[in-house]
Coordinates of N, CA and C in Angstrom, one line a residue:
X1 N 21.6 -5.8 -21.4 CA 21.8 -4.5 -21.9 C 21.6 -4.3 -23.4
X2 N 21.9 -5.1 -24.0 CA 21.7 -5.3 -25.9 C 20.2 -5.4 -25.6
X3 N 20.1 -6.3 -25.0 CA 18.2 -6.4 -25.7 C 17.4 -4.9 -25.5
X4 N 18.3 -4.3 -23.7 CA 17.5 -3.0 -23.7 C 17.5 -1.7 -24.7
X5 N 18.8 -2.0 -25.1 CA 19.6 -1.1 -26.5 C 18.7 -1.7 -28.1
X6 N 18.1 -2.8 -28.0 CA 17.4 -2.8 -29.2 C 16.0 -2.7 -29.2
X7 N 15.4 -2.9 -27.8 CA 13.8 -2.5 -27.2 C 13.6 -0.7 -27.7
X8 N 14.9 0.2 -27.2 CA 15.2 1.3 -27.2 C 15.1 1.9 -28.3
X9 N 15.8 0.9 -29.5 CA 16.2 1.2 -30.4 C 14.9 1.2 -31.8
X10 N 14.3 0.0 -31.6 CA 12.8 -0.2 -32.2 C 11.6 0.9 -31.4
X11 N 11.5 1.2 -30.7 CA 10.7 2.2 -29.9 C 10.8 3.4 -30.7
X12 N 11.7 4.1 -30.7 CA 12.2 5.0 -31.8 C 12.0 5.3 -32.8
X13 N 12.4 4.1 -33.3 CA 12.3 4.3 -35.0 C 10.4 4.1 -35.5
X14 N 9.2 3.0 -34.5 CA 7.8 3.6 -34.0 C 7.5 4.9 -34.3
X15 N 8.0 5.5 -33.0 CA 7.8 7.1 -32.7 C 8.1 7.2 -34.4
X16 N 9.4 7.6 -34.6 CA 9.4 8.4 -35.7 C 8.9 7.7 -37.4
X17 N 8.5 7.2 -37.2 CA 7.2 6.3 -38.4 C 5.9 6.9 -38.1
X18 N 5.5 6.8 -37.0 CA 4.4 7.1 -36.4 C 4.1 8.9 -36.7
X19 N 5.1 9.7 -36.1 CA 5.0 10.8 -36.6 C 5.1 11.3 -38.1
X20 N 6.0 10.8 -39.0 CA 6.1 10.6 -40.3 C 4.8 11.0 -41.4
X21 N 4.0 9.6 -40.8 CA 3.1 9.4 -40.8 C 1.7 10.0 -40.4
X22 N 1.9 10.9 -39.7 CA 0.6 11.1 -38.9 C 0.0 12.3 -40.1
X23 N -0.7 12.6 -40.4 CA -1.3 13.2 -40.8 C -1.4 14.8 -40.6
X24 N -1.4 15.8 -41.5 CA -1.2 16.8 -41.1 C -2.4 17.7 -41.4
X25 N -2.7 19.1 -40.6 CA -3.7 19.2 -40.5 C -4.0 20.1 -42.1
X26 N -5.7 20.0 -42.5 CA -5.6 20.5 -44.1 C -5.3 22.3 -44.4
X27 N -4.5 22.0 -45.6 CA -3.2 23.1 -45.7 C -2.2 23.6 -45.2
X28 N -1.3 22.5 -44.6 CA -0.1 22.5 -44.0 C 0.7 21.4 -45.1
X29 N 1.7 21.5 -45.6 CA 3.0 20.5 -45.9 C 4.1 20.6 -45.5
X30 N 4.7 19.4 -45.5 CA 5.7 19.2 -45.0 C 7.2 19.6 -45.9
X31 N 8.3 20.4 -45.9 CA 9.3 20.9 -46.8 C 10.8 20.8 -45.9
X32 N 11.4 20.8 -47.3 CA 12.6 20.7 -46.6 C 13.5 22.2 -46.5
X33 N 13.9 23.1 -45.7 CA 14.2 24.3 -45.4 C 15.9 23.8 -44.8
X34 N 16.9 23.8 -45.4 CA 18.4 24.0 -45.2 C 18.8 22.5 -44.1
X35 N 18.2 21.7 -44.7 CA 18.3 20.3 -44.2 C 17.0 19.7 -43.2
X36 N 15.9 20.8 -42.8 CA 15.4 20.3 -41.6 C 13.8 20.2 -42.3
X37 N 13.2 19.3 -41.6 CA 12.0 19.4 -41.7 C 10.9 20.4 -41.1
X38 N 10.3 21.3 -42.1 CA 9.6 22.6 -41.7 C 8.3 22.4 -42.2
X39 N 7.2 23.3 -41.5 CA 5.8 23.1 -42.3 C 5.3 24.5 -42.9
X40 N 4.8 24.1 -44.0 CA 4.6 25.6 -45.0 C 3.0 25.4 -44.8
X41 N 2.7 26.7 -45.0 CA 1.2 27.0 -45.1 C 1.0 27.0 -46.3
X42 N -0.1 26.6 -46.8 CA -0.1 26.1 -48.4 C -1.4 27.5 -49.0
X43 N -2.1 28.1 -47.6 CA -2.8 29.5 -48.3 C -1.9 30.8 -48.2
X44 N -1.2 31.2 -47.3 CA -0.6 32.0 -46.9 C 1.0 32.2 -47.1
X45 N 1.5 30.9 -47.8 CA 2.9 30.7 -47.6 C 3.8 31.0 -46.7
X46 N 3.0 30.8 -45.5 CA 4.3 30.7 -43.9 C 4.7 30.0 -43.6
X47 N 5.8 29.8 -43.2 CA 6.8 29.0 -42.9 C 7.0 28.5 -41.2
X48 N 6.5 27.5 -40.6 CA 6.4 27.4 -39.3 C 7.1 25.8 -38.8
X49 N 8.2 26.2 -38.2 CA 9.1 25.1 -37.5 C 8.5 24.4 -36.7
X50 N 7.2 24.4 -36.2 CA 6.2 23.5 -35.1 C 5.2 23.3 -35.5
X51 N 4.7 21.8 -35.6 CA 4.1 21.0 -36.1 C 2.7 21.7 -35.7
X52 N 2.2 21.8 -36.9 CA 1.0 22.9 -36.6 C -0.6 22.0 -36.2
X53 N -1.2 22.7 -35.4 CA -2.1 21.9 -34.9 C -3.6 22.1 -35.5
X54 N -3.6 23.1 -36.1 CA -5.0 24.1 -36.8 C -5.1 23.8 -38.8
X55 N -6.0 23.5 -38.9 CA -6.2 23.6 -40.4 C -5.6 24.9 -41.0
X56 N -5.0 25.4 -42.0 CA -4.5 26.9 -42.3 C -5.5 27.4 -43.5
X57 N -5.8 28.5 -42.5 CA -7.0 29.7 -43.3 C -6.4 31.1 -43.4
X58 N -7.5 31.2 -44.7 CA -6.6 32.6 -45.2 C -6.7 33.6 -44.3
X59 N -6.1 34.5 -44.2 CA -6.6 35.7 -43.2 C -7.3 36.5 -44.4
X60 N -8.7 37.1 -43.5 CA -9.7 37.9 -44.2 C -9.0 39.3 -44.1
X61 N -9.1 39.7 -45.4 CA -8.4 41.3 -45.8 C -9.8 41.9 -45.3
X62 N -9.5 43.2 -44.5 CA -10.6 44.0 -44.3 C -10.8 44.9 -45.5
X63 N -12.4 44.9 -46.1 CA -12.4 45.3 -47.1 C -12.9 46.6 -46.8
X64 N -12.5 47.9 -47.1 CA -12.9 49.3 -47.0 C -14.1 49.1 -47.9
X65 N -15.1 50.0 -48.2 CA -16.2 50.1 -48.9 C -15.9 51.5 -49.4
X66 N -15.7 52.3 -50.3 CA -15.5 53.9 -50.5 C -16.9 54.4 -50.4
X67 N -16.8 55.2 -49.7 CA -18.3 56.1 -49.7 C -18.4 56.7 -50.7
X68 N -19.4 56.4 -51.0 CA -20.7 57.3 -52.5 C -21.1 58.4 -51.6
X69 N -20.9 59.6 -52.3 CA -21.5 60.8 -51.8 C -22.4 61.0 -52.7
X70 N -23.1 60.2 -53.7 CA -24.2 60.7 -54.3 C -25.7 60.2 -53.4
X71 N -26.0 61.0 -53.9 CA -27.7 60.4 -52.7 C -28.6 60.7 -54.0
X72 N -29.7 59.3 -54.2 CA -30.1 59.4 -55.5 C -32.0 59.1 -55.0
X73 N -32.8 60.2 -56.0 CA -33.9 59.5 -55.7 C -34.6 58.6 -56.3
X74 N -35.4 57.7 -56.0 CA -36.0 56.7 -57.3 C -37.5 56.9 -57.7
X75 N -37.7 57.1 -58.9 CA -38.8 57.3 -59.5 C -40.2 56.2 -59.4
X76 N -40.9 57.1 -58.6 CA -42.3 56.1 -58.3 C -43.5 56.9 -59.0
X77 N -44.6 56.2 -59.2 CA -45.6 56.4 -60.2 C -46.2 57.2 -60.0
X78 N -46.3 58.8 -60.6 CA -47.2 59.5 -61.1 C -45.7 60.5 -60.7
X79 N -44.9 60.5 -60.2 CA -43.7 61.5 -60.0 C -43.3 61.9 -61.1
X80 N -43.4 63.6 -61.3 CA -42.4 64.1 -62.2 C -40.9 64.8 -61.9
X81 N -40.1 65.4 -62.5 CA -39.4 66.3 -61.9 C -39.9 67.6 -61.4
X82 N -40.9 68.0 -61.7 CA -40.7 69.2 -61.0 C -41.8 68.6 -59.4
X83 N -42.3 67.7 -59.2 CA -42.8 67.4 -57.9 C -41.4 66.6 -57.1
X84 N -40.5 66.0 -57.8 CA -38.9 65.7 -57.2 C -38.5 66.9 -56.7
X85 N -38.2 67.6 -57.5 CA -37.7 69.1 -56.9 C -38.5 69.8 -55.7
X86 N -39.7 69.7 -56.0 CA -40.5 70.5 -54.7 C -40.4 69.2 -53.4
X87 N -40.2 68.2 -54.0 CA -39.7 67.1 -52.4 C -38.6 67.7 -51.4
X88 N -37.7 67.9 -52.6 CA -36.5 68.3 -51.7 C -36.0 69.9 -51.7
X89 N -36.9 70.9 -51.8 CA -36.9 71.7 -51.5 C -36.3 72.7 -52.7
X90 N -35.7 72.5 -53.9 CA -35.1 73.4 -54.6 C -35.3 73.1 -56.3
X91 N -35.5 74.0 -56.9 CA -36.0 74.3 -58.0 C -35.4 73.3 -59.2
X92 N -36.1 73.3 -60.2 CA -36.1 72.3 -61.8 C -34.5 73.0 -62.0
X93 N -34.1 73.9 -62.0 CA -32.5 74.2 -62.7 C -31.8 73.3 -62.3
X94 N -31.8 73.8 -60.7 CA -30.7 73.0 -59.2 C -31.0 70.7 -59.9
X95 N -31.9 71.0 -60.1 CA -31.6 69.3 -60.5 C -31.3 68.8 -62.1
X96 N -31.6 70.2 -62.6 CA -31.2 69.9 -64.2 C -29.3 69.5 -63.7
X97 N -29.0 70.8 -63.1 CA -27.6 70.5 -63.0 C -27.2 69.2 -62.0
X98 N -27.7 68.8 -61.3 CA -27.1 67.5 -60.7 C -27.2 66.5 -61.6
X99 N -27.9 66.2 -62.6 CA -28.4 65.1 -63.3 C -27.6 65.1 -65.1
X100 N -26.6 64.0 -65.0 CA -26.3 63.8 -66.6 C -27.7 63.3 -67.1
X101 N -28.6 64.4 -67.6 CA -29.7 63.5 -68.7 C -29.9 64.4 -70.0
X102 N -30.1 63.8 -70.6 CA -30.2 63.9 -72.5 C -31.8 64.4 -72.6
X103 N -32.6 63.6 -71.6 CA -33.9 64.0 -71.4 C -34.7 64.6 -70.5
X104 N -34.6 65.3 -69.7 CA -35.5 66.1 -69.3 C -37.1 65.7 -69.0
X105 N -37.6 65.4 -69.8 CA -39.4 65.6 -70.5 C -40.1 64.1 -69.8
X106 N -39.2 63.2 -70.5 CA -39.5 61.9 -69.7 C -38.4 60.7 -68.8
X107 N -38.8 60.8 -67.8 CA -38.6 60.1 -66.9 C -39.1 58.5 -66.5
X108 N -38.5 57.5 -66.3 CA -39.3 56.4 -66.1 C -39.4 55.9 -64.2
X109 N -40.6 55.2 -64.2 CA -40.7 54.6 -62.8 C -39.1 53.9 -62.8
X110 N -39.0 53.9 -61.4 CA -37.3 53.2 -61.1 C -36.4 53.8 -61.3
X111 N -36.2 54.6 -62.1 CA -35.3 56.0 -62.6 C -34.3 55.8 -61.0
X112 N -33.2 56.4 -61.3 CA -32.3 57.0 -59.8 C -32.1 58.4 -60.7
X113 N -32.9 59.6 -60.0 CA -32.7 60.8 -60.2 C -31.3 61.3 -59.0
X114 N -30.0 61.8 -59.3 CA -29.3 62.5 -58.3 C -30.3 63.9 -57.6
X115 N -30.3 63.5 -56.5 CA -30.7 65.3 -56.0 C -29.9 65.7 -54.7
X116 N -28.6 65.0 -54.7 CA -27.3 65.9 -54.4 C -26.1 65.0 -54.0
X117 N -25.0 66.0 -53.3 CA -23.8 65.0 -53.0 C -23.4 65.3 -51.4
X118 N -23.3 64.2 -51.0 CA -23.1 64.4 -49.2 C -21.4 64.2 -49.2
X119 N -20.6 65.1 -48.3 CA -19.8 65.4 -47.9 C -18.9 64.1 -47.4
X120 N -19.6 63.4 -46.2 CA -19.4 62.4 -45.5 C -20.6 61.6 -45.3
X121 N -20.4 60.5 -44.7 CA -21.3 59.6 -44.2 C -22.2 60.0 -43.2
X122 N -21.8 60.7 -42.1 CA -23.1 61.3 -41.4 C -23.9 62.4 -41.9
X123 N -23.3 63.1 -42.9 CA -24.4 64.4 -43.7 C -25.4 63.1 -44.8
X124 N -24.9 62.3 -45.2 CA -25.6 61.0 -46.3 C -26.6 60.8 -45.1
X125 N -26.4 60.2 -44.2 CA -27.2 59.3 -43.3 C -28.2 60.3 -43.0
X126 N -27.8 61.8 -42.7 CA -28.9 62.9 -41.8 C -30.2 63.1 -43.1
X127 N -29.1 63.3 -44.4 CA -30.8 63.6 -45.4 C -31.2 62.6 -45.4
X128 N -30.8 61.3 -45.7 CA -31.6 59.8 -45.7 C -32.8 60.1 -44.9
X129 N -32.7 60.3 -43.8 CA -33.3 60.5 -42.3 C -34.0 60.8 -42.4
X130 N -34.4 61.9 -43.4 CA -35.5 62.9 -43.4 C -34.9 64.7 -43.2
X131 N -33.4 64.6 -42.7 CA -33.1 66.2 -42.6 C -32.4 66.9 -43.8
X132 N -33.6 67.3 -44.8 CA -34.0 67.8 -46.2 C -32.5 68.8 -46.4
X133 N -32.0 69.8 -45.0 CA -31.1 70.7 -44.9 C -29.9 70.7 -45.3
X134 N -29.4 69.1 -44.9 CA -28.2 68.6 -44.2 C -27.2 68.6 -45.6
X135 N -27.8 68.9 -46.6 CA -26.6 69.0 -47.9 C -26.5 71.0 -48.0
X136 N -27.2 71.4 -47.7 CA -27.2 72.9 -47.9 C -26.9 73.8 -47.3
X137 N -25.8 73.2 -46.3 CA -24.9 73.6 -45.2 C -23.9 74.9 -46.0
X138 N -23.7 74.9 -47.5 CA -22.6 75.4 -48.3 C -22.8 75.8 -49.2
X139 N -23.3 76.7 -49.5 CA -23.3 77.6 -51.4 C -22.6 77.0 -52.6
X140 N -21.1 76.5 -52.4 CA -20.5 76.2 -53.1 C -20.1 74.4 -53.6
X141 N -21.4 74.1 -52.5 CA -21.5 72.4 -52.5 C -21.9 72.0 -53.8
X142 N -22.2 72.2 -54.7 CA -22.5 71.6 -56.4 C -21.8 72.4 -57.1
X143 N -20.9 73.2 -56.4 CA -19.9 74.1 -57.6 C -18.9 73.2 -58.3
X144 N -18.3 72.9 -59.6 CA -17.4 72.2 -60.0 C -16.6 72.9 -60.9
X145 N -15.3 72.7 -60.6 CA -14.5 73.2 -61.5 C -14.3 73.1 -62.5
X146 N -14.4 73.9 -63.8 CA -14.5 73.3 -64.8 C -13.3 73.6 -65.9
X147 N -12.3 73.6 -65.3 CA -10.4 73.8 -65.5 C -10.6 72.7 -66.8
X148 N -10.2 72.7 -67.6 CA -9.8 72.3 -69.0 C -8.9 71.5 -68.7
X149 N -9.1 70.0 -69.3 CA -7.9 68.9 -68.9 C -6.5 69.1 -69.7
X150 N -5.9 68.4 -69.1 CA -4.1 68.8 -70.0 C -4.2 68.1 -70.8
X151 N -3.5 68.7 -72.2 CA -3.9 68.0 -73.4 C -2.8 66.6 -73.7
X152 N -1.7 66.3 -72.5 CA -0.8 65.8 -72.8 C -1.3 64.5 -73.3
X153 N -0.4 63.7 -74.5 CA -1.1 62.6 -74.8 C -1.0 61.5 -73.9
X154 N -0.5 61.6 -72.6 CA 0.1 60.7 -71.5 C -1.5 60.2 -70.7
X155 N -2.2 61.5 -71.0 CA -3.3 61.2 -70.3 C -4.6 60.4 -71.0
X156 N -5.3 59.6 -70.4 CA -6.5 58.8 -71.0 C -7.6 59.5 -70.0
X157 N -8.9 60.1 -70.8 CA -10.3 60.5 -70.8 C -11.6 59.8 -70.3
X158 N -12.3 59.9 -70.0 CA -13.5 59.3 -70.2 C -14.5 60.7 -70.4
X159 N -15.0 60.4 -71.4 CA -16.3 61.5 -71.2 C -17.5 60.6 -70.7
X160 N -18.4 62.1 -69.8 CA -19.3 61.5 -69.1 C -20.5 61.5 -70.0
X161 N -21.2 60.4 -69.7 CA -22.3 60.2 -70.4 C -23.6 60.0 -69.5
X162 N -25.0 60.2 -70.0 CA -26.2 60.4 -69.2 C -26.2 59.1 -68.9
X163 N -26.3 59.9 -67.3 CA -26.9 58.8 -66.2 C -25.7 58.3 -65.3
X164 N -24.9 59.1 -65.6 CA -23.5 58.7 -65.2 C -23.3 59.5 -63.8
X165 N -23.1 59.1 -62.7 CA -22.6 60.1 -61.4 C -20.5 59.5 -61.3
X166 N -20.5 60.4 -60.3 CA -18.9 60.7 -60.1 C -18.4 59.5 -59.7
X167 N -19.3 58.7 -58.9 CA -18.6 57.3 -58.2 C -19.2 56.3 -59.1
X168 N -19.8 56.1 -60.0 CA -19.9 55.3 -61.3 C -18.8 55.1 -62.2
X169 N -18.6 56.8 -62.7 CA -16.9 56.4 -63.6 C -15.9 56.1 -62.8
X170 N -15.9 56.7 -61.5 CA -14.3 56.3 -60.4 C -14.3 54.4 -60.4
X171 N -15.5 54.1 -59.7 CA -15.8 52.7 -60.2 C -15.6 51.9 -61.2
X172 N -15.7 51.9 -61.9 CA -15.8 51.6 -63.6 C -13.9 51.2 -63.7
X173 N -13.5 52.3 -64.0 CA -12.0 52.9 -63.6 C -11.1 52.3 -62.6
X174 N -11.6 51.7 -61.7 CA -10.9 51.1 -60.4 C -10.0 52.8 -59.7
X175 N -10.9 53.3 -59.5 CA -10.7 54.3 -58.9 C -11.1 55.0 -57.5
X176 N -10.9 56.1 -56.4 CA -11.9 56.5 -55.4 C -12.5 57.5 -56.2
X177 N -13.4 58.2 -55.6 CA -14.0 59.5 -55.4 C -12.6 60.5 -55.6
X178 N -12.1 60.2 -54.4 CA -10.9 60.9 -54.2 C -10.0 61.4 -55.3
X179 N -9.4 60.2 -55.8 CA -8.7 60.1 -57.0 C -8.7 61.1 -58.2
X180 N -10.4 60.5 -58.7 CA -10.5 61.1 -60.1 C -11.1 62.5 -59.5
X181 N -11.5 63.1 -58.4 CA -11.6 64.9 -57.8 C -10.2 65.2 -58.4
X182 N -9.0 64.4 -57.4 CA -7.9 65.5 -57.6 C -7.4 65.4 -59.3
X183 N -7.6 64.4 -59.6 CA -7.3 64.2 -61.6 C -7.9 65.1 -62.0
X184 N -8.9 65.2 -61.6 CA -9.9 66.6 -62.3 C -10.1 68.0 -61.9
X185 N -9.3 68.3 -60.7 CA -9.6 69.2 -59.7 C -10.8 69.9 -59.3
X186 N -11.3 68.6 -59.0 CA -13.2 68.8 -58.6 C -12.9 69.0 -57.2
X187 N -13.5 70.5 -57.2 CA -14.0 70.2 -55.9 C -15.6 69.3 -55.4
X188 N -16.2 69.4 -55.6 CA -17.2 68.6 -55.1 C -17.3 67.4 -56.9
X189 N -18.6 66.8 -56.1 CA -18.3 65.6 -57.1 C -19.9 66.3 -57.9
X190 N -20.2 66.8 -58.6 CA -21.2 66.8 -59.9 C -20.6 67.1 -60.9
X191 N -21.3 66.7 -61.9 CA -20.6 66.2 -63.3 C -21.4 66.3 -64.5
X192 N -21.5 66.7 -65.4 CA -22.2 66.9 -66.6 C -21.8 66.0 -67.3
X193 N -22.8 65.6 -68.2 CA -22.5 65.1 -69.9 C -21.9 65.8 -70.6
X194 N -21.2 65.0 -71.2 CA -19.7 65.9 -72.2 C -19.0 65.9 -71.3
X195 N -18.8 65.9 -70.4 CA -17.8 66.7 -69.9 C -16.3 65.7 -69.6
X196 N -15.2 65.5 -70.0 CA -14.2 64.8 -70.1 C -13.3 64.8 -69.0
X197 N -13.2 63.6 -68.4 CA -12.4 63.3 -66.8 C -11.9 62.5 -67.2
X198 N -10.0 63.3 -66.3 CA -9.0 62.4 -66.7 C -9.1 61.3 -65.8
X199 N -8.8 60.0 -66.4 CA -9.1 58.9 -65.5 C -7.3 58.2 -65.6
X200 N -6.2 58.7 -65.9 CA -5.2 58.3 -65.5 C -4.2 59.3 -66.2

């Protein structure tokens, strides 16, 4: 009976050496939680009472992408503005006003000229396409409000500068589209040089 009581008894104390020991899988440790032995996730910091069997990986944050409602054209060789304008169907004014530029007269190959702002992702995707229409759904689609910012000194500015579209400074800023509209109470997103947007 003793010898089976000490066969028993060394068996045991194996096992639990053996487990001790074993190896755990990468990014799991071993901690001690209100006397007991618990395994912490060393990316995530979770706390898991059963010997974990899986290496621990971070969980992937799903990353939103904010939609650009600018749709921009790019300047290829021998293109002026007024043959941009006759592309997309509406006159040298209608793109003076979409466009923060200082210059007018010359333009370079590669340029990103704005020649408008899409609403959503499927009006962006339909002009891409070729449906020239699909922004001119609205009269008041390039209207912007031009409400005078509050002069409080709580607020910080950015003035726009050439070359600059709406989801450039929201960007810049760590901001949406969204955001710096209602800061500014834009309705749609075009934007001039000079023109001062509250950015907090």
């Amino acid at each position: 009976m003793k010898i089976k009581m000490g066969l028993m008894f060394i068996f045991l104390i194996t096992i639990n050496s053996y487990s001790q020991e074993k190896k755990l899988p990468k990014g799991w440790d071993r901690v001690l939680l209100e006397g007991k032995t618990v395994y912490m996730n060393l990316v995530t910091g979770s706390i898991s009472k059963r010997y974990p069997i899986k290496p621990a990986i971070k969980i992937k944050e799903e990353v939103v992408k904010e939609f650009d409602p600018t749709i921009v054209h790019v300047v290829k060789k021998g293109e002026s503005l007024s043959s941009i304008a006759r592309e997309y169907g509406f006159g040298l004014a209608k793109l003076y006003q979409l466009n923060s530029m200082t210059n007018f007269d010359e333009i370079e190959i590669g340029q990103e000229i704005v020649v408008g702002y899409a609403h959503n992702e499927e009006e962006k995707n339909a002009f891409l396409n070729g449906d020239k229409g699909a922004l001119n759904h609205d009269d008041n689609h390039h209207k912007i409000s031009k409400k005078k910012p509050n002069s409080s000194t709580a607020h910080k500015y950015h003035t726009v500068a050439s070359g600059e579209t709406l989801y450039r400074v929201a960007s810049n800023y760590k901001l949406s589209v969204e955001t710096l509209k209602k800061l500014n109470s834009l309705k749609e997103a075009t934007i001039f040089i000079g023109q001062k947007l509250r950015i907090k």
